[in-house]
C-alpha positions as MATLAB code, in Angstrom:
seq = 'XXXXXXXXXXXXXXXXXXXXXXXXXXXXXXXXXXXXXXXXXXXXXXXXXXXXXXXXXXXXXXXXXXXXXXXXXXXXXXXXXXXXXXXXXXXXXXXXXXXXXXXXXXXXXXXXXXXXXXXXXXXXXXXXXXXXXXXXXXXXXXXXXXXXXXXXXXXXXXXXXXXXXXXXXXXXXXXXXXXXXXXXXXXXXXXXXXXXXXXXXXXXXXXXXXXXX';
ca = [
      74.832   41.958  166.662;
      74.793   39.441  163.607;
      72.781   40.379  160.621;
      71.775   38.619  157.207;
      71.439   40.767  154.417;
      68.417   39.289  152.152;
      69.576   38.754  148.442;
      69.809   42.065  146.551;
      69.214   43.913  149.814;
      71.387   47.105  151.174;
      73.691   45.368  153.626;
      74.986   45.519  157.258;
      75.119   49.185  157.357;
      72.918   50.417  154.502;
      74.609   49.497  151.705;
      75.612   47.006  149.364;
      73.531   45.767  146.478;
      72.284   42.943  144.658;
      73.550   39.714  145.563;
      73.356   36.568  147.590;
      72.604   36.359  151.172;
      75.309   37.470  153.250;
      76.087   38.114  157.253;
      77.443   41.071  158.659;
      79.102   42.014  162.777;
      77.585   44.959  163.481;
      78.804   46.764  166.190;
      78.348   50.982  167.303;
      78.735   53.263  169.865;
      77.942   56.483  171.578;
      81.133   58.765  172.132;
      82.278   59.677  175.556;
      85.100   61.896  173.494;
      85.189   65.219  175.600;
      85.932   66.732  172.713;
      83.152   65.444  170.332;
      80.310   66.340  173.511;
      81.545   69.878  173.096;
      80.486   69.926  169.362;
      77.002   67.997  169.511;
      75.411   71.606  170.203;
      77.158   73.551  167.802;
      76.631   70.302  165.342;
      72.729   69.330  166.622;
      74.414   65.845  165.347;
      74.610   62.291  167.189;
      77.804   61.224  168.711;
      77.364   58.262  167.193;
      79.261   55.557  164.357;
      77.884   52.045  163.463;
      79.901   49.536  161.312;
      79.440   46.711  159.470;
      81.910   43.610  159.209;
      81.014   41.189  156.513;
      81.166   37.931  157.024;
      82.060   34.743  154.930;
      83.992   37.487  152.565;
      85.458   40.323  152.145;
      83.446   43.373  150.878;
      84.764   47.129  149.592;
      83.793   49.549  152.006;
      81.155   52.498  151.957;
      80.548   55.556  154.185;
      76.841   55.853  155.259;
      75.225   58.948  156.872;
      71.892   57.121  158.036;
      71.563   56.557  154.230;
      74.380   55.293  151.396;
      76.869   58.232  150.095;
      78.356   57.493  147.163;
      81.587   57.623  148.621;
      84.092   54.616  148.392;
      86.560   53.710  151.115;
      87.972   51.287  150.330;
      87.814   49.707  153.947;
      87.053   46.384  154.449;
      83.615   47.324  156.336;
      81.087   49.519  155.680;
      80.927   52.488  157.861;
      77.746   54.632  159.169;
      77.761   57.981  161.432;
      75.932   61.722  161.867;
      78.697   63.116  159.582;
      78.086   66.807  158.229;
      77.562   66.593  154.244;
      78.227   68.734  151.636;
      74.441   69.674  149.809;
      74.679   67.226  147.402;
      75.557   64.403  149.774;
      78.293   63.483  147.572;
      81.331   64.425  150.110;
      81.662   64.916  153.822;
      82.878   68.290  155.112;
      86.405   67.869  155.663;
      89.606   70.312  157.420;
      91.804   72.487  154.439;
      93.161   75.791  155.420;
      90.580   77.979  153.336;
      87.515   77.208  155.920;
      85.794   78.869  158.189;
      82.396   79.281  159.625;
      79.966   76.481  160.013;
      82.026   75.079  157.393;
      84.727   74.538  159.692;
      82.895   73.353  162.567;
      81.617   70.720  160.851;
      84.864   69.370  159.226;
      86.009   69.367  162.880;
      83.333   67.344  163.972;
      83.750   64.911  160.599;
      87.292   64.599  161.792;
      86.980   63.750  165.387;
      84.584   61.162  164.481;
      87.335   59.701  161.947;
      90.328   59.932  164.067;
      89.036   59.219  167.244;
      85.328   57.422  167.457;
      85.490   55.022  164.135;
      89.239   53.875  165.037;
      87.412   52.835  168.442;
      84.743   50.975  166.977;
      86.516   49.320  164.190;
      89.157   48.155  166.963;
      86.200   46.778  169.068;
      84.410   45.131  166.311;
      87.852   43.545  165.655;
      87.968   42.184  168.924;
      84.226   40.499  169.158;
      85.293   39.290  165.742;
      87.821   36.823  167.369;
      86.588   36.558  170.311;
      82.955   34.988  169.224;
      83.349   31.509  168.743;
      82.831   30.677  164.854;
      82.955   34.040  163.756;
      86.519   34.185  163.367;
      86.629   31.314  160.609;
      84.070   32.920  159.610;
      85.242   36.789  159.324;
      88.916   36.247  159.810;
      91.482   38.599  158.740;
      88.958   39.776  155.792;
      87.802   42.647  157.694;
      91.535   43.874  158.596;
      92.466   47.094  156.476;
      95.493   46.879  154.235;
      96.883   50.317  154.333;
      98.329   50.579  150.466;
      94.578   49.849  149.834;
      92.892   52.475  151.863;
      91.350   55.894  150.416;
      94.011   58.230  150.951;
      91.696   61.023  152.124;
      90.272   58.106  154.783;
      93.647   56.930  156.175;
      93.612   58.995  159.130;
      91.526   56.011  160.485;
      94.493   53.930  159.801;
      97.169   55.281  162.824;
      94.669   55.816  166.079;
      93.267   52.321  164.647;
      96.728   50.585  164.570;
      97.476   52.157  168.235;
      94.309   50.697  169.665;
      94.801   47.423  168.193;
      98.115   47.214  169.411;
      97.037   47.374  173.269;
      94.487   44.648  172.512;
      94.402   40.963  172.405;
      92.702   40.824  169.191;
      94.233   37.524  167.487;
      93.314   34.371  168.065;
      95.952   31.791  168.607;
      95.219   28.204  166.902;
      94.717   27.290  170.911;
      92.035   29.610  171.047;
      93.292   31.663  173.059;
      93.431   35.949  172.243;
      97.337   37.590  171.968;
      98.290   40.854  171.322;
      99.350   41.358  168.230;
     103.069   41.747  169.624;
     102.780   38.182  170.715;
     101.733   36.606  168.068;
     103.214   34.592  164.925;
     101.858   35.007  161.975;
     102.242   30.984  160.282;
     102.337   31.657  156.695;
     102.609   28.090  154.182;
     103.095   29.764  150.533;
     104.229   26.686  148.553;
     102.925   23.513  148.137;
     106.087   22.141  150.035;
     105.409   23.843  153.135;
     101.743   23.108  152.994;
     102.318   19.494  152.788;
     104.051   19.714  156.334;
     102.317   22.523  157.498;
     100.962   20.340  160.793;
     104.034   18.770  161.723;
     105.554   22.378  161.591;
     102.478   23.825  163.616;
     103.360   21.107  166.714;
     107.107   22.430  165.871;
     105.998   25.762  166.457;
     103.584   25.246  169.552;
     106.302   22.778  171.396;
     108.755   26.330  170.989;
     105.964   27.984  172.891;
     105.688   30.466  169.752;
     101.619   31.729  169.600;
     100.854   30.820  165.988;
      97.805   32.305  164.666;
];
């Protein structure tokens, strides 16, 4: 759904601040993951992760668990799910060699909701994103993460994300219509030369049948 942040409020997923009015995509799911059902139990946590795309702008990402952690992403969207925290809510319980226990069941569980259910609701988000008439302008390629800009211990997102995306028509074309991103040209006009002639070289580009977006 589309949500407005009132000035100074917490944002799309929880979090975000003082500041003007802003909009947000917000888009979640339930995971059918056989291998997250097998931990609920053990976990007594919700298969669940909610995200927030800002809108009109791009905004530094935060990891929520129901309530802000002060944990940066550096994502372009702010992320919520049932992750296991450490006490002090200040990290989330994640896989090194030395754990066992509990301990380890929950960085399994933090981990499988990383690699497997946020990459699938990111991806989706993506794809309402350009698919909703207006929200596209709107959005654009703001909420797409840049990988040298990424948290390093949050980049496991990055490669399930990238393999989704790459199976889905995601981009949309100045026709309006939705390519894959293998079919697509990005139409980049750097200097001031190329932006002076940058519609004559768009009807170039669309009478070569290349799908400019």
């Amino acid at each position: 759904d589309i949500a407005t942040e009132a000035p100074g409020g917490s944002g799309g997923a929880g979090g975000g601040g003082a500041g003007p009015a802003r909009r947000w995509l917000r888009c979640g799911r339930f995971s059918e993951d056989p291998r997250v059902l097998a931990l609920v139990n053990r976990c007594t946590s919700v298969p669940l992760v909610a995200l927030a795309l800002p809108l009109g702008g791009a905004a530094e990402g935060c990891m929520f668990a129901s309530l802000p952690l002060p944990i940066s992403t550096r994502l372009p969207v702010h992320v919520n799910a049932c992750f296991r925290l450490h006490d002090n809510r200040r990290a989330i319980w994640r896989l090194t060699p030395d754990l066992d226990g509990e301990h380890r069941l929950w960085a399994e569980w933090n981990e499988l909701l990383l690699t497997a259910l946020v990459p699938q609701v990111y991806a989706e988000a993506l794809r309402c994103l350009a698919a909703t008439p207006g929200l596209a302008a709107d959005g654009g390629h703001c909420a797409w993460p840049h990988g040298a800009d990424v948290e390093r211990q949050y980049a496991a997102i990055l490669d399930p994300l990238v393999a989704l995306l790459a199976e889905m028509p995601v981009l949309p074309t100045l026709g309006g219509d939705l390519v894959l991103p293998s079919e697509a040209v990005f139409f980049s006009t750097p200097t001031r030369a190329l932006q002076a002639c940058r519609e004559q070289l768009l009807q170039l580009c669309a009478a070569a049948g290349w799908r400019v977006v």
